Coordinates of C-alpha atoms in Angstrom, one line a residue:
M1 CA 12.2 -11.4 -6.9
A2 CA 9.4 -10.0 -9.2
R3 CA 7.6 -12.6 -10.8
P4 CA 7.3 -11.8 -14.4
N5 CA 4.0 -10.6 -14.2
D6 CA 6.1 -7.7 -12.4
E7 CA 8.6 -7.7 -14.7
V8 CA 6.6 -7.3 -17.5
E9 CA 4.5 -3.7 -16.0
A10 CA 7.6 -2.1 -14.8
L11 CA 8.5 -2.7 -18.4
L12 CA 5.4 -1.0 -20.4
R13 CA 5.4 1.5 -17.8
E14 CA 8.1 2.1 -18.5
Y15 CA 8.2 2.2 -22.2
A16 CA 4.8 4.0 -21.8
D17 CA 6.8 6.5 -19.9
L18 CA 9.3 6.8 -23.6
I19 CA 6.7 7.2 -25.3
A20 CA 5.0 10.5 -24.0
I21 CA 9.1 11.7 -23.8
T22 CA 9.3 11.0 -27.6
G23 CA 5.4 12.9 -28.4
K24 CA 4.9 9.5 -30.4
G25 CA 0.8 9.9 -29.1
A26 CA -1.1 9.7 -25.8
F27 CA -3.2 7.0 -27.7
K28 CA -0.3 4.6 -27.8
Q29 CA 1.4 5.6 -24.1
R30 CA -2.4 4.9 -22.3
A31 CA -2.4 1.6 -24.8
Y32 CA 0.4 0.5 -22.5
E33 CA -0.4 1.7 -19.2
R34 CA -3.8 0.0 -19.3
A35 CA -1.2 -4.0 -21.1
A36 CA 0.7 -2.8 -17.9
R37 CA -1.9 -2.5 -15.4
A38 CA -3.8 -6.1 -17.1
I39 CA -0.9 -7.8 -17.0
G40 CA 0.3 -6.8 -13.2
G41 CA -3.2 -7.3 -11.8
H42 CA -3.1 -10.6 -14.9
P43 CA -3.8 -13.7 -11.4
A44 CA -1.9 -16.7 -14.1
D45 CA 1.9 -16.3 -14.6
V46 CA 2.1 -14.3 -17.9
A47 CA 5.9 -16.8 -18.3
T48 CA 3.7 -19.9 -19.0
L49 CA 0.6 -18.0 -21.0
D50 CA 1.5 -19.0 -24.9
S51 CA -0.2 -16.1 -27.0
K52 CA -3.7 -15.9 -27.4
S53 CA -3.9 -16.3 -24.0
L54 CA -1.9 -13.4 -23.7
R55 CA -4.1 -11.6 -25.8
E56 CA -6.9 -12.8 -23.8
I57 CA -6.1 -10.3 -21.3
P58 CA -7.4 -6.8 -21.3
G59 CA -5.7 -4.6 -23.3
V60 CA -3.5 -7.2 -24.5
G61 CA -3.4 -6.7 -28.7
S62 CA -1.4 -8.5 -31.0
S63 CA 1.1 -5.4 -30.4
I64 CA 1.4 -5.4 -27.2
A65 CA 2.0 -9.5 -26.4
D66 CA 4.4 -9.9 -29.8
K67 CA 6.7 -7.2 -27.3
V68 CA 5.3 -9.8 -23.8
E69 CA 6.6 -13.1 -25.7
E70 CA 9.8 -11.5 -26.7
Y71 CA 10.6 -10.6 -23.4
L72 CA 10.1 -13.7 -22.0
R73 CA 11.9 -15.3 -24.6
T74 CA 15.1 -13.4 -24.5
G75 CA 15.1 -11.1 -21.9
R76 CA 14.5 -7.2 -24.1
V77 CA 12.3 -6.1 -26.4
A78 CA 14.3 -4.5 -29.7
A79 CA 11.4 -1.4 -29.8
V80 CA 11.8 -0.5 -26.1
E81 CA 15.3 -0.6 -26.5
E82 CA 15.4 1.5 -29.7
T83 CA 12.9 4.1 -28.1
R84 CA 15.8 3.8 -24.6
A85 CA 18.9 5.1 -26.9
S86 CA 16.9 7.6 -28.9
I87 CA 16.4 10.0 -25.4
P88 CA 19.1 10.5 -23.2
P89 CA 19.3 8.4 -19.2
G90 CA 19.5 11.5 -17.5
V91 CA 16.0 12.2 -18.6
R92 CA 14.4 9.0 -17.3
A93 CA 16.3 9.8 -14.3
L94 CA 14.1 13.2 -13.7
L95 CA 10.5 11.1 -13.5
D96 CA 11.6 9.8 -10.8
V97 CA 10.7 13.4 -9.5
P98 CA 6.6 13.4 -8.4
T99 CA 5.2 16.3 -10.7
L100 CA 7.4 16.4 -13.4
G101 CA 5.6 14.8 -16.3
P102 CA 8.6 13.5 -20.0
K103 CA 7.6 16.7 -21.8
K104 CA 8.4 19.1 -19.2
A105 CA 12.0 16.5 -18.2
M106 CA 12.6 16.6 -21.9
T107 CA 12.4 20.4 -22.4
L108 CA 14.6 20.8 -19.4
Y109 CA 17.4 19.2 -21.7
R110 CA 16.9 20.7 -24.0
E111 CA 17.5 23.7 -23.0
L112 CA 19.1 23.4 -20.1
G113 CA 20.6 20.9 -20.5
V114 CA 19.8 19.5 -17.1
S115 CA 20.3 15.5 -17.2
S116 CA 19.8 14.1 -13.2
V117 CA 18.4 15.2 -10.2
D118 CA 21.4 16.7 -8.9
E119 CA 21.0 18.8 -12.0
L120 CA 17.6 20.1 -11.3
A121 CA 17.8 20.8 -8.3
A122 CA 20.9 23.2 -8.7
A123 CA 18.9 24.5 -12.0
L124 CA 16.6 25.6 -9.0
R125 CA 18.2 27.5 -7.0
E126 CA 20.2 29.0 -9.5
D127 CA 16.7 29.4 -10.5
R128 CA 17.7 29.5 -14.0
L129 CA 13.8 26.9 -15.0
A130 CA 12.9 30.7 -14.5
E131 CA 13.5 31.4 -18.5
L132 CA 11.5 28.8 -19.7
K133 CA 8.2 28.9 -21.4
G134 CA 6.0 26.3 -19.0
F135 CA 8.0 26.8 -16.2
G136 CA 5.9 29.7 -13.9
P137 CA 6.2 29.7 -10.2
K138 CA 3.5 27.6 -9.9
A139 CA 5.4 24.7 -12.0
R140 CA 8.2 25.7 -9.4
E141 CA 6.9 24.9 -6.6
N142 CA 5.6 22.0 -7.6
I143 CA 9.4 20.6 -8.8
E144 CA 10.5 21.9 -5.5
H145 CA 7.7 19.4 -3.7
G146 CA 8.2 16.7 -7.0
L147 CA 12.8 17.2 -5.8
A148 CA 11.4 16.7 -2.0
V149 CA 9.4 14.0 -1.8
L150 CA 12.1 12.6 -3.7
R151 CA 14.2 12.9 -0.5
Q152 CA 11.7 11.2 2.2
S153 CA 11.9 8.8 0.4
G154 CA 15.4 8.3 1.3
G155 CA 15.8 5.0 -0.4
R156 CA 12.9 3.0 0.9
I157 CA 11.2 0.5 -0.6
G158 CA 7.3 -0.5 -0.5
L159 CA 5.5 -2.9 2.1
D160 CA 4.5 -4.9 -0.2
T161 CA 7.5 -5.5 -1.9
A162 CA 10.0 -6.4 1.6
L163 CA 7.3 -8.2 1.9
G164 CA 7.0 -10.6 -1.6
V165 CA 10.5 -10.4 -0.7
A166 CA 11.2 -11.8 2.7
E167 CA 8.8 -14.3 2.6
E168 CA 9.9 -15.9 -0.7
T169 CA 12.9 -16.0 1.7
V170 CA 12.4 -17.2 4.8
A171 CA 10.2 -20.2 2.5
R172 CA 13.4 -20.2 1.2
L173 CA 15.7 -20.7 3.8
G174 CA 13.3 -23.0 5.8
E175 CA 14.3 -26.3 3.4
A176 CA 18.4 -25.7 4.3
A177 CA 20.1 -28.7 5.8
G178 CA 19.7 -27.9 9.9
C179 CA 17.5 -24.6 9.3
V180 CA 14.9 -25.8 12.6
R181 CA 12.9 -22.3 12.2
C182 CA 12.3 -19.1 9.9
A183 CA 11.2 -16.1 10.5
Y184 CA 11.4 -12.5 8.7
A185 CA 11.3 -9.4 11.6
G186 CA 11.9 -6.4 12.3
S187 CA 10.0 -3.7 10.2
V188 CA 8.7 -5.7 8.6
R189 CA 7.3 -8.0 10.6
R190 CA 5.8 -4.7 12.1
M191 CA 4.1 -3.9 9.0
K192 CA 5.8 -0.4 8.6
E193 CA 4.4 1.3 5.1
T194 CA 7.9 1.1 3.9
I195 CA 10.6 0.1 4.7
G196 CA 14.7 0.3 4.9
D197 CA 15.8 -3.0 4.8
I198 CA 14.7 -6.0 6.0
D199 CA 15.8 -9.0 8.4
V200 CA 15.2 -12.4 8.5
L201 CA 16.3 -14.7 10.9
A202 CA 17.1 -18.7 11.1
A203 CA 17.5 -21.2 14.0
A204 CA 20.3 -23.8 13.6
D205 CA 22.6 -25.6 15.6
D206 CA 25.0 -25.2 13.4
P207 CA 24.2 -21.7 11.0
E208 CA 27.1 -22.4 8.0
P209 CA 24.4 -24.9 5.7
V210 CA 22.0 -21.7 6.4
M211 CA 24.3 -19.1 5.4
A212 CA 25.3 -20.8 2.4
A213 CA 22.0 -21.5 1.3
F214 CA 20.8 -17.4 2.1
C215 CA 23.8 -16.7 -0.6
A216 CA 23.3 -18.9 -3.4
L217 CA 19.7 -17.1 -2.9
P218 CA 18.4 -16.7 -6.6
L219 CA 17.9 -12.8 -5.3
V220 CA 21.3 -12.2 -4.6
A221 CA 23.4 -10.5 -6.4
E222 CA 26.4 -8.5 -3.9
V223 CA 27.5 -11.2 -0.7
V224 CA 28.4 -7.5 1.8
L225 CA 29.7 -9.1 4.5
R226 CA 29.6 -12.6 5.9
G227 CA 29.9 -14.4 8.9
R228 CA 28.8 -17.0 10.9
K229 CA 26.1 -14.9 12.8
K230 CA 25.3 -12.6 11.2
T231 CA 25.5 -12.3 7.2
T232 CA 24.7 -9.2 5.1
V233 CA 23.6 -9.8 1.0
R234 CA 21.8 -7.0 -1.1
T235 CA 19.4 -8.3 -3.8
V236 CA 18.9 -7.8 -7.2
D237 CA 16.7 -5.1 -6.4
G238 CA 19.1 -3.6 -4.2
L239 CA 17.3 -4.5 -1.3
Q240 CA 19.3 -5.2 2.2
M241 CA 18.8 -8.0 3.4
D242 CA 20.7 -8.9 6.9
L243 CA 20.6 -12.6 8.5
R244 CA 21.0 -13.1 11.6
V245 CA 21.0 -17.8 12.9
L246 CA 20.1 -18.4 16.5
A247 CA 20.5 -21.5 18.6
E248 CA 17.2 -23.0 18.9
D249 CA 16.6 -22.0 22.8
S250 CA 17.2 -18.3 22.3
W251 CA 14.2 -18.0 19.6
G252 CA 11.8 -15.8 21.3
A253 CA 14.4 -13.2 22.9
G254 CA 15.7 -13.0 19.5
M255 CA 12.4 -12.2 17.8
I256 CA 11.5 -9.9 20.4
Y257 CA 15.3 -8.2 20.3
F258 CA 15.6 -8.2 16.2
T259 CA 11.2 -7.3 15.4
G260 CA 11.7 -3.5 17.8
S261 CA 10.7 -1.3 17.6
K262 CA 13.7 0.2 19.3
A263 CA 11.9 1.8 21.3
H264 CA 10.0 -0.7 22.7
N265 CA 12.7 -2.5 23.4
I266 CA 14.2 -0.4 25.7
R267 CA 10.8 0.1 27.5
I268 CA 10.5 -3.7 28.2
R269 CA 14.1 -3.4 29.2
E270 CA 13.4 -1.2 31.5
I271 CA 11.1 -3.4 33.0
A272 CA 13.5 -5.6 33.0
V273 CA 16.0 -3.9 34.7
R274 CA 13.4 -3.0 37.4
K275 CA 12.5 -6.8 37.9
K276 CA 16.8 -7.4 38.1
L277 CA 16.2 -9.5 35.1
K278 CA 18.4 -8.6 31.6
L279 CA 17.2 -8.6 28.3
S280 CA 19.0 -9.2 25.3
E281 CA 18.8 -11.1 22.1
Y282 CA 20.2 -14.8 23.9
G283 CA 17.4 -13.7 26.6
L284 CA 16.6 -12.9 29.5
F285 CA 18.8 -13.7 32.5
D286 CA 19.5 -13.0 36.2
A287 CA 21.4 -10.1 36.2
K288 CA 23.2 -10.8 39.3
T289 CA 23.4 -14.9 38.9
G290 CA 23.3 -15.3 35.1
R291 CA 20.7 -17.9 35.0
K292 CA 18.9 -17.5 31.8
R293 CA 14.6 -17.1 33.1
A294 CA 13.0 -17.3 30.2
A295 CA 14.5 -17.6 25.8
R296 CA 12.7 -19.9 23.9
T297 CA 9.0 -18.3 23.2
E298 CA 8.3 -14.5 22.6
E299 CA 5.1 -15.5 24.8
E300 CA 7.4 -16.1 27.2
V301 CA 9.6 -13.7 27.8
Y302 CA 7.1 -11.4 28.1
R303 CA 5.2 -13.4 30.9
R304 CA 8.6 -13.6 32.5
L305 CA 8.7 -9.8 32.6
G306 CA 4.9 -9.3 33.9
L307 CA 3.8 -8.6 30.5
P308 CA 1.4 -10.9 28.1
W309 CA 2.3 -11.0 24.1
I310 CA 2.2 -8.0 23.0
P311 CA 1.0 -8.0 18.5
P312 CA 4.7 -6.8 16.3
T313 CA 1.8 -4.7 15.0
L314 CA 2.1 -2.1 18.1
R315 CA 5.0 -2.4 18.9
E316 CA 6.6 1.1 18.1
D317 CA 6.0 2.4 22.1
R318 CA 3.0 4.0 21.3
G319 CA 1.6 3.5 25.1
E320 CA 1.3 -0.2 24.2
V321 CA 3.3 -1.5 26.7
A322 CA 1.9 0.3 29.9
A323 CA -1.7 -0.9 28.4
A324 CA 0.2 -4.6 29.2
Q325 CA 0.3 -3.9 32.1
R326 CA -3.4 -2.9 33.1
D327 CA -4.6 -5.9 30.6
A328 CA -5.8 -3.0 28.4
L329 CA -4.6 -4.4 24.9
P330 CA -6.7 -4.1 22.0
R331 CA -8.2 -7.5 20.2
L332 CA -7.2 -6.2 16.5
V333 CA -8.9 -6.5 13.6
T334 CA -7.4 -9.6 12.1
V335 CA -8.3 -10.3 7.6
D336 CA -10.4 -13.4 8.9
D337 CA -13.2 -10.1 10.7
L338 CA -13.5 -8.2 7.1
R339 CA -17.0 -9.6 6.2
G340 CA -16.8 -6.9 2.6
D341 CA -15.4 -5.3 0.7
L342 CA -16.9 -1.4 0.0
H343 CA -15.0 -0.1 -2.7
S344 CA -14.0 -1.6 -6.3
H345 CA -13.8 -0.9 -10.1
T346 CA -14.5 -3.2 -12.9
D347 CA -13.5 -2.2 -16.8
L348 CA -16.6 0.5 -17.5
T349 CA -14.5 2.3 -15.7
D350 CA -10.5 1.9 -15.9
G351 CA -10.9 -1.4 -14.1
I352 CA -9.1 -4.0 -15.7
A353 CA -11.6 -7.1 -15.7
P354 CA -15.3 -7.3 -15.8
L355 CA -18.0 -7.1 -13.5
T356 CA -18.9 -11.2 -13.4
E357 CA -15.3 -12.0 -12.8
M358 CA -14.7 -9.0 -9.8
V359 CA -17.9 -10.4 -8.1
A360 CA -16.0 -14.5 -8.4
A361 CA -13.1 -13.3 -6.8
A362 CA -15.0 -11.5 -4.0
A363 CA -17.6 -14.5 -3.3
R364 CA -14.1 -17.0 -3.6
R365 CA -12.8 -14.7 -0.5
G366 CA -15.7 -15.5 1.4
Y367 CA -16.9 -12.4 1.6
H368 CA -20.5 -12.0 2.7
Y369 CA -20.9 -8.6 0.6
Y370 CA -19.3 -7.3 -1.8
A371 CA -19.7 -3.4 -3.4
V372 CA -18.8 -2.5 -7.4
T373 CA -18.6 1.6 -7.2
D374 CA -17.0 2.7 -10.3
H375 CA -15.8 6.0 -11.0
A376 CA -18.3 9.0 -11.4
P377 CA -18.3 11.6 -14.6
E378 CA -16.4 14.0 -13.4
L379 CA -13.4 12.5 -13.6
R380 CA -14.4 12.9 -17.3
M381 CA -11.1 10.2 -18.5
Q382 CA -13.2 7.7 -17.1
R383 CA -16.4 8.0 -19.7
M384 CA -18.8 6.7 -17.6
T385 CA -22.5 8.0 -17.9
L386 CA -25.3 8.0 -15.9
D387 CA -27.0 5.2 -18.6
K388 CA -23.9 3.5 -18.1
A389 CA -24.4 3.3 -14.2
R390 CA -28.1 2.5 -14.3
A391 CA -26.9 -0.8 -16.5
Q392 CA -24.5 -1.9 -14.6
R393 CA -26.8 -1.6 -11.4
E394 CA -29.4 -4.7 -13.3
Q395 CA -26.6 -6.1 -15.0
L396 CA -25.4 -6.7 -11.1
R397 CA -28.7 -7.2 -9.6
Q398 CA -29.7 -10.0 -12.3
L399 CA -26.4 -11.6 -10.3
A400 CA -28.2 -11.8 -6.9
G401 CA -27.7 -15.8 -6.3
E402 CA -25.2 -16.9 -7.7
H403 CA -23.1 -17.0 -5.4
G404 CA -24.5 -18.3 -2.6
R405 CA -24.5 -16.1 0.9
L406 CA -22.5 -13.7 -1.3
K407 CA -25.2 -9.9 -1.1
L408 CA -23.9 -7.4 -4.1
L409 CA -24.5 -3.7 -3.4
H410 CA -23.9 -1.0 -6.5
G411 CA -22.3 2.2 -5.0
T412 CA -19.7 4.6 -6.6
E413 CA -16.3 6.5 -6.4
L414 CA -17.7 10.3 -6.1
N415 CA -14.8 12.9 -6.5
I416 CA -14.9 16.2 -4.0
D417 CA -14.6 20.0 -6.2
P418 CA -12.6 22.1 -4.9
E419 CA -16.2 23.4 -3.2
G420 CA -16.7 20.6 -1.4
N421 CA -19.4 19.4 -4.5
V422 CA -20.1 15.7 -4.8
D423 CA -21.0 13.9 -9.6
W424 CA -24.5 14.5 -9.9
P425 CA -27.6 15.2 -8.3
A426 CA -28.7 14.0 -4.7
E427 CA -32.3 12.8 -6.5
V428 CA -29.6 9.6 -8.3
L429 CA -27.3 9.8 -5.6
A430 CA -30.0 8.2 -3.6
E431 CA -29.7 4.9 -6.0
F432 CA -26.6 4.1 -5.4
E433 CA -26.2 1.9 -2.1
L434 CA -23.3 3.6 -0.6
C435 CA -21.3 6.3 -1.6
V436 CA -17.4 7.2 -1.2
A437 CA -16.7 10.4 -1.5
S438 CA -12.2 10.7 -3.3
I439 CA -10.2 13.5 -3.7
H440 CA -9.1 13.6 -7.4
S441 CA -7.3 16.3 -8.4
H442 CA -6.4 19.9 -6.9
F443 CA -4.0 19.0 -4.6
E444 CA -2.2 22.5 -4.8
L445 CA -5.0 24.4 -2.6
D446 CA -4.5 25.7 0.2
R447 CA -5.2 23.9 4.1
D448 CA -8.6 25.4 4.6
A449 CA -9.7 25.1 1.2
Q450 CA -9.2 21.9 1.1
T451 CA -10.9 21.3 4.5
R452 CA -13.5 23.2 4.1
R453 CA -13.4 20.2 0.8
L454 CA -13.3 17.6 2.5
I455 CA -15.6 18.5 5.8
R456 CA -18.5 19.5 2.8
A457 CA -18.4 16.6 0.9
C458 CA -18.4 14.7 5.0
E459 CA -21.7 16.5 5.5
N460 CA -23.9 15.8 2.4
P461 CA -26.7 12.9 3.2
H462 CA -25.5 10.6 0.8
V463 CA -21.9 11.0 1.7
N464 CA -21.0 7.2 3.3
I465 CA -17.2 7.0 3.0
I466 CA -14.2 9.5 2.7
G467 CA -12.0 7.4 -0.4
H468 CA -8.3 7.7 0.8
P469 CA -8.5 10.7 2.5
T470 CA -5.1 12.5 2.2
T471 CA -4.7 11.9 -1.5
R472 CA -0.6 11.1 -0.7
K473 CA 1.5 8.8 -3.2
F474 CA 4.2 6.3 -1.8
G475 CA 7.2 8.8 -4.0
R476 CA 5.0 10.8 -6.3
R477 CA 2.7 12.8 -4.0
N478 CA 1.9 14.4 -0.6
G479 CA -1.0 14.1 0.9
I480 CA -3.4 17.7 0.9
D481 CA -2.2 20.0 3.5
A482 CA -5.5 19.2 5.6
D483 CA -7.0 20.0 9.0
L484 CA -7.0 16.9 9.8
D485 CA -8.1 16.6 13.2
A486 CA -11.8 18.8 12.0
V487 CA -11.8 16.2 9.5
F488 CA -11.8 13.8 12.0
A489 CA -15.1 15.4 14.1
A490 CA -16.8 16.5 11.1
C491 CA -16.5 12.4 9.9
A492 CA -18.0 11.6 13.7
R493 CA -20.5 13.9 13.6
T494 CA -22.1 13.2 10.8
G495 CA -21.2 9.4 11.0
T496 CA -19.3 9.0 7.4
A497 CA -16.4 6.5 7.9
L498 CA -12.9 7.4 6.2
E499 CA -11.3 4.9 3.9
I500 CA -8.0 3.2 5.0
N501 CA -6.9 2.3 1.6
S502 CA -5.3 -0.7 0.9
H503 CA -3.2 -0.5 -1.7
P504 CA 0.7 -0.6 -1.0
N505 CA 1.1 2.7 -3.1
R506 CA -1.4 4.8 -0.6
L507 CA -2.0 2.7 2.6
D508 CA -3.9 5.9 3.3
L509 CA -5.2 7.2 6.6
N510 CA -1.3 6.3 7.1
D511 CA -1.1 4.9 10.9
E512 CA -0.6 7.9 13.0
H513 CA -3.9 9.5 11.0
I514 CA -5.5 6.1 12.4
L515 CA -4.3 6.8 15.9
R516 CA -5.3 10.6 16.1
A517 CA -9.5 9.8 13.6
R518 CA -9.4 7.3 16.4
E519 CA -10.5 8.9 19.2
H520 CA -12.7 11.5 17.2
G521 CA -14.3 8.8 17.1
V522 CA -14.7 8.1 13.6
R523 CA -15.3 4.1 12.3
F524 CA -13.5 2.7 10.0
S525 CA -14.1 1.1 6.1
I526 CA -11.1 -1.2 4.6
D527 CA -11.3 -1.5 1.2
S528 CA -8.9 -2.8 -2.0
D529 CA -9.4 0.2 -4.7
A530 CA -8.7 -3.4 -6.3
H531 CA -9.0 -2.9 -10.4
A532 CA -9.0 -6.0 -10.9
P533 CA -9.1 -9.3 -9.0
T534 CA -5.4 -9.9 -8.0
H535 CA -6.6 -6.1 -5.9
L536 CA -9.0 -8.1 -3.4
G537 CA -5.9 -9.9 -1.8
H538 CA -4.4 -6.2 -1.0
V539 CA -6.5 -5.7 3.0
R540 CA -3.8 -7.2 4.5
F541 CA -2.2 -4.8 4.0
G542 CA -4.7 -2.2 5.5
V543 CA -5.9 -4.6 7.8
A544 CA -2.1 -4.1 9.2
Q545 CA -2.5 -0.4 9.5
A546 CA -5.7 -0.7 11.1
Q547 CA -3.5 -3.0 13.3
R548 CA -1.0 0.0 13.4
G549 CA -3.9 2.1 14.2
W550 CA -5.0 -0.4 17.3
L551 CA -9.1 -0.3 15.8
G552 CA -10.8 -3.6 16.7
P553 CA -13.0 -5.2 14.4
D554 CA -15.8 -3.0 15.7
D555 CA -14.3 0.0 14.4
V556 CA -14.9 -1.2 11.2
I557 CA -17.2 -1.4 9.2
N558 CA -16.8 -3.5 6.8
T559 CA -16.7 -6.3 9.6
W560 CA -19.9 -5.7 10.5
P561 CA -22.8 -8.0 9.7
L562 CA -25.0 -6.7 6.6
T563 CA -28.2 -5.4 8.2
R564 CA -25.9 -2.9 10.5
L565 CA -24.4 -1.6 7.6
R566 CA -27.1 -0.9 6.5
R567 CA -28.3 0.7 9.6
F568 CA -25.2 2.9 8.9
L569 CA -25.1 3.9 5.4
R570 CA -28.2 6.1 6.1
K571 CA -25.8 7.9 7.5
T572 CA -29.3 8.3 10.8
G573 CA -27.0 7.7 12.9
A574 CA -26.8 4.1 14.3
R575 CA -23.7 2.3 14.9

């Protein structure tokens, strides 16, 4: 179930969209967007804060704080409901289409009567948008692309949301009478970037009390199917969740079976058949006599098949079984391996917390080093200047030594323009200890142009890391069209790392890209792209992507000691 901060963030974001639709002012819209981001990233539960504490959250003034209190007290906000009532519901639904902004959505409704995604698709097929001002060929192409992105999402949700639900469910069911063990399985355990539904397993002699506790969970909106061994529910957010209860002595086999993937399970069942065994969710059995050979733990089942235990993040039938047979599975990178974070923001640009708070949060994570990389001036909405950057550098120097062993690095996130140039001349870039370069605009360029701009950025001697390389955002924007293998080769040649951006809305690079880039000899940086102290914890999702891409600690530059990292950042070829 969503925490109060998440609920309030969603409400304020909706209100910002409604303000944009009604044309009540870009300043007011941005104020609510900023407040939404600040509350979503605030470490304390807003439901526990008094009025004074609410107003101390960056960007939350008196008017917004009053609305937050009203929502927490009554479950509604009159101003939001009044604005909702003034806008046809279909117009709000159109905002789910990436690339379609509030003004265009309202125009479609007023001029063509379009009030649903299906009606929009029909209007495109009938070429009715051509009649409207501002809906030229490029705009129509963008809307078609947005509809395709929406269809591709297929109702799947982000890993962070699914994991939160799964962890809460497991914690509560673990307290149920007679529950001996409980864990989530399926694609959540394999840490796939998006999730269709959630599989939960429990071990108990009597399934009934566990099933009853499952159906009574506060996050359950509907019991779809209830049985003795399996129950299916739908959560208040519309997510399907399945609970299966097994005997404790079948736990290991059940976890393998329900974790999957299907292709991985087929591969290991083939090994079982060759050994005259039969593998199911209940155990590994002698095919002839039916005698159980292994079942209690995953390690036991894999060992009986002649394999070491295979980490769930690798179980996709991408060579992991063959590697296990050769005793060649990688030692995967973990969160504990990370010595620092090389991409984060403060309230100097679009972060919500001051530098001191971000540094303190990094110190609490036990990092050896931490880089602040606020946006550069070509992202004009952030209003960065060289004077501001240099003042921040001086502030970092003054903070040096205040948090024990933590070393502070002053960096910047540059903008890669259509030609591959970046903000600031070389002599200014040389002042920074590291430079992350990212694409923030011109997503529509063709394949050759996108490839050229990325390669040119790699070739810049001051660019150390390519941030969120494909620019994708789940449900909002597909990645750019570029020859990524050419980019990967350029990164390997120039000693430029590729970022695995850990923000759960990005997870960019994805696991398949990581696998390909690794073959080119690329190094990686697993970063949070944090805009608030709580966002530093997003690295767990980036690490999962890295594991799914078979990365070990040595592949990731922010697992290295600072002396080795500094050599890499000089782009001298030292690895």
